[in-house]
mmCIF file of C-alpha atoms in Angstrom:
data_model
loop_
_atom_site.group_PDB
_atom_site.id
_atom_site.type_symbol
_atom_site.label_atom_id
_atom_site.label_comp_id
_atom_site.label_asym_id
_atom_site.label_seq_id
_atom_site.Cartn_x
_atom_site.Cartn_y
_atom_site.Cartn_z
ATOM 1 C CA UNK K 13 11.781 38.283 -10.325
ATOM 2 C CA UNK K 14 9.866 36.876 -7.357
ATOM 3 C CA UNK K 15 7.865 33.761 -8.172
ATOM 4 C CA UNK K 16 5.564 31.909 -5.793
ATOM 5 C CA UNK K 17 5.324 28.192 -6.579
ATOM 6 C CA UNK K 18 2.744 26.496 -4.405
ATOM 7 C CA UNK K 19 3.397 22.824 -3.739
ATOM 8 C CA UNK K 20 7.190 22.856 -4.144
ATOM 9 C CA UNK K 21 7.435 19.702 -2.018
ATOM 10 C CA UNK K 22 5.242 17.973 -4.602
ATOM 11 C CA UNK K 23 6.303 16.207 -7.775
ATOM 12 C CA UNK K 24 5.851 18.920 -10.404
ATOM 13 C CA UNK K 25 6.474 21.812 -8.001
ATOM 14 C CA UNK K 26 9.835 20.346 -6.987
ATOM 15 C CA UNK K 27 11.040 19.933 -10.556
ATOM 16 C CA UNK K 28 9.847 23.386 -11.648
ATOM 17 C CA UNK K 29 11.431 25.047 -8.615
ATOM 18 C CA UNK K 30 14.726 23.254 -9.239
ATOM 19 C CA UNK K 31 14.757 24.341 -12.880
ATOM 20 C CA UNK K 32 13.986 27.994 -12.143
ATOM 21 C CA UNK K 33 16.342 28.225 -9.140
ATOM 22 C CA UNK K 34 19.260 27.648 -11.493
ATOM 23 C CA UNK K 35 18.579 31.138 -12.876
ATOM 24 C CA UNK K 36 20.276 33.673 -10.605
ATOM 25 C CA UNK K 37 17.776 36.445 -11.381
ATOM 26 C CA UNK K 38 14.827 34.503 -9.934
ATOM 27 C CA UNK K 39 13.829 34.092 -6.288
ATOM 28 C CA UNK K 40 11.486 31.191 -5.655
ATOM 29 C CA UNK K 41 9.063 31.253 -2.746
ATOM 30 C CA UNK K 42 6.932 28.265 -1.899
ATOM 31 C CA UNK K 43 4.142 27.161 0.369
ATOM 32 C CA UNK K 44 3.347 23.508 1.023
ATOM 33 C CA UNK K 45 1.509 21.843 3.895
ATOM 34 C CA UNK K 46 3.528 18.573 3.597
ATOM 35 C CA UNK K 47 0.343 16.528 4.049
ATOM 36 C CA UNK K 48 0.433 12.760 4.448
ATOM 37 C CA UNK K 49 -1.484 11.836 1.269
ATOM 38 C CA UNK K 50 1.722 9.919 0.508
ATOM 39 C CA UNK K 51 5.096 9.378 2.217
ATOM 40 C CA UNK K 52 6.160 12.705 3.718
ATOM 41 C CA UNK K 53 9.822 11.633 3.646
ATOM 42 C CA UNK K 54 9.751 11.856 -0.144
ATOM 43 C CA UNK K 55 8.435 15.432 0.131
ATOM 44 C CA UNK K 56 11.019 16.349 2.753
ATOM 45 C CA UNK K 57 13.842 14.913 0.631
ATOM 46 C CA UNK K 58 12.696 16.987 -2.338
ATOM 47 C CA UNK K 59 12.684 20.089 -0.134
ATOM 48 C CA UNK K 60 16.167 19.351 1.188
ATOM 49 C CA UNK K 61 17.492 19.601 -2.369
ATOM 50 C CA UNK K 62 15.721 22.918 -2.954
ATOM 51 C CA UNK K 63 16.930 24.303 0.376
ATOM 52 C CA UNK K 64 20.508 24.097 -0.916
ATOM 53 C CA UNK K 65 19.694 27.076 -3.150
ATOM 54 C CA UNK K 66 20.110 30.474 -1.484
ATOM 55 C CA UNK K 67 17.315 31.916 -3.650
ATOM 56 C CA UNK K 68 14.732 29.425 -2.330
ATOM 57 C CA UNK K 69 12.378 30.450 0.474
ATOM 58 C CA UNK K 70 9.943 27.975 2.006
ATOM 59 C CA UNK K 71 6.846 28.443 4.151
ATOM 60 C CA UNK K 72 5.056 25.458 5.638
ATOM 61 C CA UNK K 73 1.510 26.600 5.160
ATOM 62 C CA UNK K 74 -1.888 25.363 3.975
ATOM 63 C CA UNK K 75 -3.531 27.111 1.026
ATOM 64 C CA UNK K 76 -6.844 27.051 2.875
ATOM 65 C CA UNK K 77 -5.298 29.198 5.667
ATOM 66 C CA UNK K 78 -6.743 32.465 4.414
ATOM 67 C CA UNK K 79 -5.035 34.927 6.771
ATOM 68 C CA UNK K 80 -1.537 33.459 6.440
ATOM 69 C CA UNK K 81 -1.787 33.244 2.648
ATOM 70 C CA UNK K 82 -2.963 36.866 2.417
ATOM 71 C CA UNK K 83 -0.198 38.035 4.741
ATOM 72 C CA UNK K 84 2.401 36.233 2.609
ATOM 73 C CA UNK K 85 1.140 37.900 -0.576
ATOM 74 C CA UNK K 86 1.194 41.342 1.047
ATOM 75 C CA UNK K 87 4.655 40.801 2.524
ATOM 76 C CA UNK K 88 6.390 39.536 -0.631
ATOM 77 C CA UNK K 89 4.535 41.140 -3.588
ATOM 78 C CA UNK K 90 5.139 38.328 -6.083
ATOM 79 C CA UNK K 91 5.565 39.026 -9.784
ATOM 80 C CA UNK K 92 4.306 35.616 -10.880
ATOM 81 C CA UNK K 93 2.386 32.827 -9.134
ATOM 82 C CA UNK K 94 2.399 29.189 -10.273
ATOM 83 C CA UNK K 95 -0.263 27.266 -8.364
ATOM 84 C CA UNK K 96 0.681 23.578 -8.346
ATOM 85 C CA UNK K 97 -0.500 22.722 -4.834
ATOM 86 C CA UNK K 98 -3.649 20.609 -4.795
ATOM 87 C CA UNK K 99 -5.120 17.469 -3.376
ATOM 88 C CA UNK K 100 -4.270 15.118 -6.219
ATOM 89 C CA UNK K 101 -5.695 11.785 -7.326
ATOM 90 C CA UNK K 102 -8.860 10.876 -9.194
ATOM 91 C CA UNK K 103 -9.769 7.786 -7.180
ATOM 92 C CA UNK K 104 -9.164 9.289 -3.730
ATOM 93 C CA UNK K 105 -11.541 12.142 -4.537
ATOM 94 C CA UNK K 106 -14.391 9.640 -4.558
ATOM 95 C CA UNK K 107 -13.644 8.311 -1.066
ATOM 96 C CA UNK K 108 -12.562 11.582 0.594
ATOM 97 C CA UNK K 109 -14.367 14.441 -1.184
ATOM 98 C CA UNK K 110 -14.193 17.124 1.519
ATOM 99 C CA UNK K 111 -10.394 17.325 1.393
ATOM 100 C CA UNK K 112 -10.592 18.146 -2.315
ATOM 101 C CA UNK K 113 -12.984 21.040 -1.750
ATOM 102 C CA UNK K 114 -10.852 22.500 1.054
ATOM 103 C CA UNK K 115 -7.610 22.318 -0.908
ATOM 104 C CA UNK K 116 -8.609 22.698 -4.540
ATOM 105 C CA UNK K 117 -11.498 25.158 -4.209
ATOM 106 C CA UNK K 118 -11.014 27.125 -0.985
ATOM 107 C CA UNK K 119 -7.236 27.062 -1.371
ATOM 108 C CA UNK K 120 -7.401 28.284 -4.965
ATOM 109 C CA UNK K 121 -9.777 31.103 -3.987
ATOM 110 C CA UNK K 122 -7.164 32.326 -1.499
ATOM 111 C CA UNK K 123 -4.554 32.294 -4.279
ATOM 112 C CA UNK K 124 -6.839 34.276 -6.586
ATOM 113 C CA UNK K 125 -7.567 36.817 -3.862
ATOM 114 C CA UNK K 126 -3.876 37.173 -3.047
ATOM 115 C CA UNK K 127 -3.071 37.707 -6.721
ATOM 116 C CA UNK K 128 -5.717 40.339 -7.338
ATOM 117 C CA UNK K 129 -5.026 42.345 -4.184
ATOM 118 C CA UNK K 130 -1.270 42.505 -4.859
ATOM 119 C CA UNK K 131 -1.467 42.998 -8.639
ATOM 120 C CA UNK K 132 0.345 39.785 -9.625
ATOM 121 C CA UNK K 133 1.395 40.050 -13.278
ATOM 122 C CA UNK K 134 0.640 36.426 -14.252
ATOM 123 C CA UNK K 135 -1.082 33.526 -12.502
ATOM 124 C CA UNK K 136 -0.438 30.063 -13.917
ATOM 125 C CA UNK K 137 -2.372 27.197 -12.397
ATOM 126 C CA UNK K 138 -2.439 23.426 -12.735
ATOM 127 C CA UNK K 139 -5.507 21.967 -14.341
ATOM 128 C CA UNK K 140 -5.693 18.384 -15.577
ATOM 129 C CA UNK K 141 -6.508 16.160 -18.532
ATOM 130 C CA UNK K 142 -9.221 14.726 -16.264
ATOM 131 C CA UNK K 143 -11.423 17.752 -17.068
ATOM 132 C CA UNK K 144 -12.182 16.136 -20.447
ATOM 133 C CA UNK K 145 -14.214 13.573 -18.501
ATOM 134 C CA UNK K 146 -16.824 11.848 -20.632
ATOM 135 C CA UNK K 147 -15.527 13.405 -23.880
ATOM 136 C CA UNK K 148 -14.585 10.791 -26.482
ATOM 137 C CA UNK K 149 -13.492 12.940 -29.442
ATOM 138 C CA UNK K 150 -9.727 12.504 -29.788
ATOM 139 C CA UNK K 151 -7.318 14.142 -29.435
ATOM 140 C CA UNK K 152 -8.610 16.245 -26.531
ATOM 141 C CA UNK K 153 -8.509 19.882 -27.599
ATOM 142 C CA UNK K 154 -8.595 23.026 -25.461
ATOM 143 C CA UNK K 155 -11.234 24.219 -27.939
ATOM 144 C CA UNK K 156 -13.616 21.404 -26.905
ATOM 145 C CA UNK K 157 -16.334 21.884 -24.303
ATOM 146 C CA UNK K 158 -15.479 20.168 -20.993
ATOM 147 C CA UNK K 159 -18.712 20.183 -19.019
ATOM 148 C CA UNK K 160 -18.938 16.469 -18.181
ATOM 149 C CA UNK K 161 -16.337 15.531 -15.521
ATOM 150 C CA UNK K 162 -16.531 11.972 -14.162
ATOM 151 C CA UNK K 163 -14.716 12.480 -10.829
ATOM 152 C CA UNK K 164 -14.819 15.122 -8.108
ATOM 153 C CA UNK K 165 -11.099 15.773 -8.679
ATOM 154 C CA UNK K 166 -11.857 16.650 -12.314
ATOM 155 C CA UNK K 167 -14.767 18.843 -11.200
ATOM 156 C CA UNK K 168 -12.470 20.820 -8.874
ATOM 157 C CA UNK K 169 -10.011 21.393 -11.718
ATOM 158 C CA UNK K 170 -12.799 22.531 -14.035
ATOM 159 C CA UNK K 171 -13.986 24.818 -11.220
ATOM 160 C CA UNK K 172 -10.467 26.288 -10.973
ATOM 161 C CA UNK K 173 -10.604 27.176 -14.664
ATOM 162 C CA UNK K 174 -13.964 28.897 -14.203
ATOM 163 C CA UNK K 175 -12.812 30.745 -11.072
ATOM 164 C CA UNK K 176 -9.662 31.955 -12.829
ATOM 165 C CA UNK K 177 -11.664 33.216 -15.795
ATOM 166 C CA UNK K 178 -13.949 35.131 -13.445
ATOM 167 C CA UNK K 179 -10.958 36.896 -11.867
ATOM 168 C CA UNK K 180 -9.446 37.588 -15.281
ATOM 169 C CA UNK K 181 -12.752 39.188 -16.263
ATOM 170 C CA UNK K 182 -13.499 41.082 -13.045
ATOM 171 C CA UNK K 183 -10.006 42.226 -12.093
ATOM 172 C CA UNK K 184 -7.997 41.960 -15.323
ATOM 173 C CA UNK K 185 -5.816 39.304 -13.674
ATOM 174 C CA UNK K 186 -3.871 37.451 -16.415
ATOM 175 C CA UNK K 187 -4.482 33.722 -15.891
ATOM 176 C CA UNK K 188 -3.156 30.677 -17.731
ATOM 177 C CA UNK K 189 -4.507 27.198 -17.011
ATOM 178 C CA UNK K 190 -2.311 24.185 -17.750
ATOM 179 C CA UNK K 191 -3.933 20.824 -18.401
ATOM 180 C CA UNK K 192 -1.277 18.218 -17.611
ATOM 181 C CA UNK K 193 -1.488 14.738 -19.112
ATOM 182 C CA UNK K 194 -0.336 11.780 -16.933
ATOM 183 C CA UNK K 195 2.952 13.174 -15.679
ATOM 184 C CA UNK K 196 5.699 10.677 -14.777
ATOM 185 C CA UNK K 197 9.412 10.601 -14.013
ATOM 186 C CA UNK K 198 11.992 10.658 -11.185
ATOM 187 C CA UNK K 199 10.699 11.844 -7.783
ATOM 188 C CA UNK K 200 7.169 10.938 -8.924
ATOM 189 C CA UNK K 201 4.137 10.329 -6.736
ATOM 190 C CA UNK K 202 3.865 6.895 -5.054
ATOM 191 C CA UNK K 203 0.122 6.736 -5.776
ATOM 192 C CA UNK K 204 0.640 6.797 -9.544
ATOM 193 C CA UNK K 205 0.880 3.767 -11.800
ATOM 194 C CA UNK K 206 4.596 3.895 -12.690
ATOM 195 C CA UNK K 207 5.671 4.118 -9.041
ATOM 196 C CA UNK K 208 3.250 1.423 -7.823
ATOM 197 C CA UNK K 209 3.975 -0.949 -10.692
ATOM 198 C CA UNK K 210 7.751 -0.591 -10.290
ATOM 199 C CA UNK K 211 7.558 -1.114 -6.530
ATOM 200 C CA UNK K 212 5.335 -4.196 -6.757
ATOM 201 C CA UNK K 213 7.256 -5.838 -9.614
ATOM 202 C CA UNK K 214 10.550 -5.430 -7.721
ATOM 203 C CA UNK K 215 8.951 -6.876 -4.567
ATOM 204 C CA UNK K 216 7.309 -9.755 -6.469
ATOM 205 C CA UNK K 217 3.820 -8.509 -5.674
ATOM 206 C CA UNK K 218 0.919 -8.434 -8.130
ATOM 207 C CA UNK K 219 -0.055 -5.196 -9.862
ATOM 208 C CA UNK K 220 -3.701 -4.231 -10.315
ATOM 209 C CA UNK K 221 -4.576 -3.372 -13.912
ATOM 210 C CA UNK K 222 -7.998 -1.859 -14.485
ATOM 211 C CA UNK K 223 -10.418 -2.367 -17.368
ATOM 212 C CA UNK K 224 -8.445 -5.557 -18.077
ATOM 213 C CA UNK K 225 -5.602 -3.442 -19.479
ATOM 214 C CA UNK K 226 -7.708 -1.902 -22.239
ATOM 215 C CA UNK K 227 -6.743 1.711 -21.570
ATOM 216 C CA UNK K 228 -4.508 4.333 -23.137
ATOM 217 C CA UNK K 229 -2.710 7.261 -21.543
ATOM 218 C CA UNK K 230 -0.786 10.197 -22.971
ATOM 219 C CA UNK K 231 2.192 9.758 -20.627
ATOM 220 C CA UNK K 232 4.194 13.002 -20.369
ATOM 221 C CA UNK K 233 7.714 13.136 -18.942
ATOM 222 C CA UNK K 234 8.318 15.567 -16.092
ATOM 223 C CA UNK K 235 11.110 17.486 -17.875
ATOM 224 C CA UNK K 236 8.727 18.248 -20.733
ATOM 225 C CA UNK K 237 6.084 19.468 -18.297
ATOM 226 C CA UNK K 238 8.400 21.898 -16.502
ATOM 227 C CA UNK K 239 9.968 23.104 -19.744
ATOM 228 C CA UNK K 240 6.478 23.927 -20.972
ATOM 229 C CA UNK K 241 5.618 25.802 -17.761
ATOM 230 C CA UNK K 242 8.908 27.734 -17.795
ATOM 231 C CA UNK K 243 8.289 28.850 -21.371
ATOM 232 C CA UNK K 244 4.709 29.925 -20.617
ATOM 233 C CA UNK K 245 5.623 32.030 -17.537
ATOM 234 C CA UNK K 246 6.737 35.082 -19.587
ATOM 235 C CA UNK K 247 3.868 34.665 -22.083
ATOM 236 C CA UNK K 248 1.286 36.772 -20.283
ATOM 237 C CA UNK K 249 -2.135 36.108 -21.827
ATOM 238 C CA UNK K 250 -3.872 38.951 -23.646
ATOM 239 C CA UNK K 251 -7.583 39.318 -24.381
ATOM 240 C CA UNK K 252 -8.505 37.547 -27.606
ATOM 241 C CA UNK K 253 -9.791 40.364 -29.837
ATOM 242 C CA UNK K 254 -11.433 37.784 -32.119
ATOM 243 C CA UNK K 255 -13.290 36.005 -29.306
ATOM 244 C CA UNK K 256 -16.932 35.557 -30.259
ATOM 245 C CA UNK K 257 -19.456 35.514 -27.420
ATOM 246 C CA UNK K 258 -22.048 33.982 -29.747
ATOM 247 C CA UNK K 259 -19.704 31.061 -30.428
ATOM 248 C CA UNK K 260 -17.411 31.032 -27.391
ATOM 249 C CA UNK K 261 -14.031 29.289 -27.611
ATOM 250 C CA UNK K 262 -13.320 27.669 -24.198
ATOM 251 C CA UNK K 263 -9.532 28.106 -24.583
ATOM 252 C CA UNK K 264 -9.457 31.921 -24.563
ATOM 253 C CA UNK K 265 -11.590 34.928 -23.775
ATOM 254 C CA UNK K 266 -12.183 38.630 -24.214
ATOM 255 C CA UNK K 267 -10.377 38.747 -20.847
ATOM 256 C CA UNK K 268 -6.647 37.955 -20.298
ATOM 257 C CA UNK K 269 -7.156 34.207 -20.027
ATOM 258 C CA UNK K 270 -5.727 31.158 -21.801
ATOM 259 C CA UNK K 271 -5.785 27.359 -21.478
ATOM 260 C CA UNK K 272 -3.062 24.995 -22.754
ATOM 261 C CA UNK K 273 -2.715 21.225 -22.889
ATOM 262 C CA UNK K 274 0.758 19.972 -21.991
ATOM 263 C CA UNK K 275 0.948 16.365 -23.114
ATOM 264 C CA UNK K 276 3.128 14.058 -25.162
ATOM 265 C CA UNK K 277 0.592 13.950 -28.037
ATOM 266 C CA UNK K 278 1.175 10.185 -28.288
ATOM 267 C CA UNK K 279 -1.115 7.861 -26.287
ATOM 268 C CA UNK K 280 0.317 4.509 -25.184
ATOM 269 C CA UNK K 281 -1.531 1.253 -24.501
ATOM 270 C CA UNK K 282 -1.406 0.437 -20.806
ATOM 271 C CA UNK K 283 -0.049 -3.051 -21.540
ATOM 272 C CA UNK K 284 2.795 -1.540 -23.611
ATOM 273 C CA UNK K 285 3.535 0.780 -20.677
ATOM 274 C CA UNK K 286 3.794 -2.243 -18.364
ATOM 275 C CA UNK K 287 5.979 -4.101 -20.886
ATOM 276 C CA UNK K 288 8.418 -1.157 -20.920
ATOM 277 C CA UNK K 289 8.667 -1.249 -17.117
ATOM 278 C CA UNK K 290 9.295 -5.016 -17.277
ATOM 279 C CA UNK K 291 12.028 -4.469 -19.867
ATOM 280 C CA UNK K 292 13.918 -1.994 -17.700
ATOM 281 C CA UNK K 293 13.482 -4.063 -14.539
ATOM 282 C CA UNK K 294 14.271 -7.288 -16.416
ATOM 283 C CA UNK K 295 11.428 -8.892 -14.495
ATOM 284 C CA UNK K 296 7.890 -9.914 -15.455
ATOM 285 C CA UNK K 297 4.872 -8.487 -13.684
ATOM 286 C CA UNK K 298 2.245 -10.583 -11.946
ATOM 287 C CA UNK K 299 -0.996 -8.992 -13.076
ATOM 288 C CA UNK K 300 -4.430 -8.954 -11.460
ATOM 289 C CA UNK K 301 -6.864 -7.707 -14.082
ATOM 290 C CA UNK K 302 -9.813 -5.717 -12.742
ATOM 291 C CA UNK K 303 -12.886 -3.917 -14.038
ATOM 292 C CA UNK K 304 -12.834 -0.196 -14.795
ATOM 293 C CA UNK K 305 -12.823 1.886 -11.629
ATOM 294 C CA UNK K 306 -15.257 4.698 -10.909
ATOM 295 C CA UNK K 307 -13.901 8.028 -12.129
ATOM 296 C CA UNK K 308 -11.446 6.527 -14.629
ATOM 297 C CA UNK K 309 -11.502 7.293 -18.352
ATOM 298 C CA UNK K 310 -10.518 4.864 -21.096
ATOM 299 C CA UNK K 311 -8.117 7.104 -23.000
ATOM 300 C CA UNK K 312 -6.321 10.444 -22.904
ATOM 301 C CA UNK K 313 -4.695 12.109 -25.898
ATOM 302 C CA UNK K 314 -3.502 15.725 -25.905
ATOM 303 C CA UNK K 315 -3.980 18.066 -28.834
ATOM 304 C CA UNK K 316 -1.032 20.449 -28.378
ATOM 305 C CA UNK K 317 -1.417 22.629 -31.462
ATOM 306 C CA UNK K 318 -1.893 25.787 -29.368
ATOM 307 C CA UNK K 319 1.184 24.980 -27.279
ATOM 308 C CA UNK K 320 3.261 24.537 -30.436
ATOM 309 C CA UNK K 321 1.850 27.587 -32.231
ATOM 310 C CA UNK K 322 1.907 30.041 -29.291
ATOM 311 C CA UNK K 323 4.876 28.830 -27.263
ATOM 312 C CA UNK K 324 6.953 26.992 -29.861
ATOM 313 C CA UNK K 325 7.292 23.920 -27.689
ATOM 314 C CA UNK K 326 6.436 20.245 -28.174
ATOM 315 C CA UNK K 327 7.067 17.561 -25.505
ATOM 316 C CA UNK K 328 9.336 14.938 -27.030
ATOM 317 C CA UNK K 329 10.775 12.554 -24.415
ATOM 318 C CA UNK K 330 10.165 8.932 -25.545
ATOM 319 C CA UNK K 331 8.407 6.677 -23.044
ATOM 320 C CA UNK K 332 11.320 4.224 -23.041
ATOM 321 C CA UNK K 333 13.730 6.998 -22.025
ATOM 322 C CA UNK K 334 11.423 8.399 -19.364
ATOM 323 C CA UNK K 335 10.674 5.049 -17.740
ATOM 324 C CA UNK K 336 14.366 4.128 -17.826
ATOM 325 C CA UNK K 337 15.208 7.394 -16.022
ATOM 326 C CA UNK K 338 12.516 6.791 -13.413
ATOM 327 C CA UNK K 339 13.700 3.252 -12.648
ATOM 328 C CA UNK K 340 17.317 4.404 -12.292
ATOM 329 C CA UNK K 341 16.154 7.057 -9.839
ATOM 330 C CA UNK K 342 13.922 4.598 -7.953
ATOM 331 C CA UNK K 343 16.691 2.042 -7.486
ATOM 332 C CA UNK K 344 19.136 4.724 -6.383
ATOM 333 C CA UNK K 345 16.678 6.418 -3.991
ATOM 334 C CA UNK K 346 15.602 3.142 -2.358
ATOM 335 C CA UNK K 347 19.109 1.646 -2.573
ATOM 336 C CA UNK K 348 18.080 -1.353 -4.687
ATOM 337 C CA UNK K 349 20.785 -3.204 -6.639
#
């Protein structure tokens, strides 16, 4: 099987590639532009691990490069595509919106076009819990309407879901969207809370805590995320024969299209999250409390009933275990005693 994983130098793409490369019957191909949104050394070090596998093939390429992406699809004829490459980050999308359109919209269109012209059997793509936006009914369900994003990043992810459905409808391209909930763990992104908090606490610097700490997140460990993706890859979506156009369910369609939440199904208070980091570092945080930032939501909480019922999988890594694993990795990677 030939699988294209876009963004293999990224956090989730690296872990998924590593997991699948351990299966001898799978060849993993990847494109990544190694942009400088965060430390490129971290991306290069992830890639160096993947390059040790003989069944890994890497192309340094930008998703928005239409001709090169199309040529790659035609040359390799992938069986499955997992699109994880994107310009990430809710807050940065407010200050630098054009980058998000180029990567997340134009880039995803090139993926869709490559898939439909080369008859890819299954396209999986990263969406985000941020698409729930202004929704307040908890837990967030894939059966809820998500038409009120509160950041441009969320809007691009919602747009990806709509674009994928269009291609599923027009070209019978099987598409599965995956809404990830606050992913964390070893080799994580430096712009995310766990990485920044750990770094600042170790260095004796203050951490910035928004909405005065009154927030909850459904933190989901990276191993659970990639296990979920790996299990969904062979589950090619079929048209829902019971789909009712007069009462449309957003999670499925009369076309081969499906949406899943992948989350821990257990929201954690932000202050409890910080206390767990402090416990593993054996050091107290200096906290600067701040008001809620533009684009942020107060709480995320994943309803994963469809994931359990269809795939037979439920994320289960406790926060204490996941944070402990991250801090061990962080100290080892940065050579901190």
